[in-house]
Short mmCIF file of C-alpha atoms in Angstrom, two decimals:
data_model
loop_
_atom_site.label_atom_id
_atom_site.label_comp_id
_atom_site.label_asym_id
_atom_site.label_seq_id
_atom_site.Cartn_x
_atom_site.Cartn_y
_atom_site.Cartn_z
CA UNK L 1 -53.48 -21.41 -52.21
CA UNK L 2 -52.73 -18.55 -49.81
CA UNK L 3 -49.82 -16.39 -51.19
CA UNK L 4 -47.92 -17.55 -48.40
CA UNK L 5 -48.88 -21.14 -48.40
CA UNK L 6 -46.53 -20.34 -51.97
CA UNK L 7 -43.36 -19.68 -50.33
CA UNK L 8 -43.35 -22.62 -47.93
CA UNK L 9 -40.17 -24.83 -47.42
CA UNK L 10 -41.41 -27.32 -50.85
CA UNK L 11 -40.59 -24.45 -52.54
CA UNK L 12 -37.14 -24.42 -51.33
CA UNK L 13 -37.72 -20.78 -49.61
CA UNK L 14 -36.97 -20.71 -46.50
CA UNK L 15 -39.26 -17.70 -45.25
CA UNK L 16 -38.71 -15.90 -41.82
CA UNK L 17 -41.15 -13.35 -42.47
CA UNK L 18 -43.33 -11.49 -45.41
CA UNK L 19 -45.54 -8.07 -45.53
CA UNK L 20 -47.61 -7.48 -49.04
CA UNK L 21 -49.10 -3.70 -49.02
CA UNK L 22 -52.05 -2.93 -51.04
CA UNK L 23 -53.52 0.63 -51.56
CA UNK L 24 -57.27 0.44 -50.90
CA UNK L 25 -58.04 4.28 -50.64
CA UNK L 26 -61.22 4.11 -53.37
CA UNK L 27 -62.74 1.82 -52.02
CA UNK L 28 -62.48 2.35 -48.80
CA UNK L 29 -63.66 6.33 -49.02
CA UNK L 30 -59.70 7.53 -47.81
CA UNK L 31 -59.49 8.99 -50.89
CA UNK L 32 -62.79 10.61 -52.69
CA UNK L 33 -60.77 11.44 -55.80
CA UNK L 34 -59.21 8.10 -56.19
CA UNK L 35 -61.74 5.55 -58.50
CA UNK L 36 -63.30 2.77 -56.85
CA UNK L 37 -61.50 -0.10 -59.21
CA UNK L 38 -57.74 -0.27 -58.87
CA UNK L 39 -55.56 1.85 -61.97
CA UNK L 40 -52.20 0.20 -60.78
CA UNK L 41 -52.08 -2.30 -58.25
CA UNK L 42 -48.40 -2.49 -57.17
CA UNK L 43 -47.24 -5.35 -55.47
CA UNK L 44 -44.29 -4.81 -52.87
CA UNK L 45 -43.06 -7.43 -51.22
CA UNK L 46 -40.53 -7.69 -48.30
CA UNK L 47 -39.37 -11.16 -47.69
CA UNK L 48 -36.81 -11.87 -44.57
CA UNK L 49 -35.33 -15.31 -46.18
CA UNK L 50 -32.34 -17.43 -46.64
CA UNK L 51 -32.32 -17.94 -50.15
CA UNK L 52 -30.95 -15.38 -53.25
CA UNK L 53 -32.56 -13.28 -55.47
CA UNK L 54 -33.16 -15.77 -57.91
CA UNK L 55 -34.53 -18.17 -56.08
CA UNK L 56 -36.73 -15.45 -54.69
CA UNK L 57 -37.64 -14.13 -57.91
CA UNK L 58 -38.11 -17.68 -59.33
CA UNK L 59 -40.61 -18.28 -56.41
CA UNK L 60 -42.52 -14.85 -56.57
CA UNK L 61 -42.99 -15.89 -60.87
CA UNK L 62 -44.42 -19.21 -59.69
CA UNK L 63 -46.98 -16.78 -57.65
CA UNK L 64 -47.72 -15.02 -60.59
CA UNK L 65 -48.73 -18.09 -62.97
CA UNK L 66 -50.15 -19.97 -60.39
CA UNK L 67 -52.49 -16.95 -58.44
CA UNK L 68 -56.22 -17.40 -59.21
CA UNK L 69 -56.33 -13.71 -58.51
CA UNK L 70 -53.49 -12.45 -61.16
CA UNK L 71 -55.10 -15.12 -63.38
CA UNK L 72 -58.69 -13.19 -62.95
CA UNK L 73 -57.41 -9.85 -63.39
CA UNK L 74 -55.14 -10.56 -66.25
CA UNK L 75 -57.92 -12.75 -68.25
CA UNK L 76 -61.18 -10.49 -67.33
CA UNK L 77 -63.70 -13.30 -66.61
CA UNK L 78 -67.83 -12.59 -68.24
CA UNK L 79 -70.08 -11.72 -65.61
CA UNK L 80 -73.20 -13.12 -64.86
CA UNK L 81 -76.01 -11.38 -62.60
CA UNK L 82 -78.51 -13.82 -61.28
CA UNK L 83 -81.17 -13.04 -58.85
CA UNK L 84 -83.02 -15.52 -56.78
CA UNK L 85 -86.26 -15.11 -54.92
#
């Protein structure tokens, strides 16, 4: 599920708009200093919506247990290499 797709009106959010920023310097060479993993990833989010803060910050938790990605990052998954010829 798109982060988006999260906020949606079954949510009871009623979103006009949304911008997420990520910093991507390493990894994209803007930076050669910076490492190539992320040290902080800082999510900032700027919803347009007409709902409160609580119901905003009760949707944006609902992200948070519910986002593969968090999920991945928070529990480091074992990696496997395999190489087919």
């Amino acid at each position: 599920m798109h982060r988006r797709e999260s906020l949606r009106p079954q949510h009871g959010i009623n979103l006009t708009s949304i911008r997420i920023e990520l910093d991507p310097d390493g990894f994209l060479g803007k930076n050669p200093d910076a490492k190539i993993g992320f040290s902080t990833i800082t999510e900032r989010f700027y919803i347009e919506a007409d709902n409160t803060e609580e119901e905003l910050e009760a949707s944006l938790d609902f992200m948070e247990t519910h986002c593969p990605v968090m999920d991945t990052l928070v529990n480091a998954p074992t990696f496997v290499r395999e190489l087919h010829r």
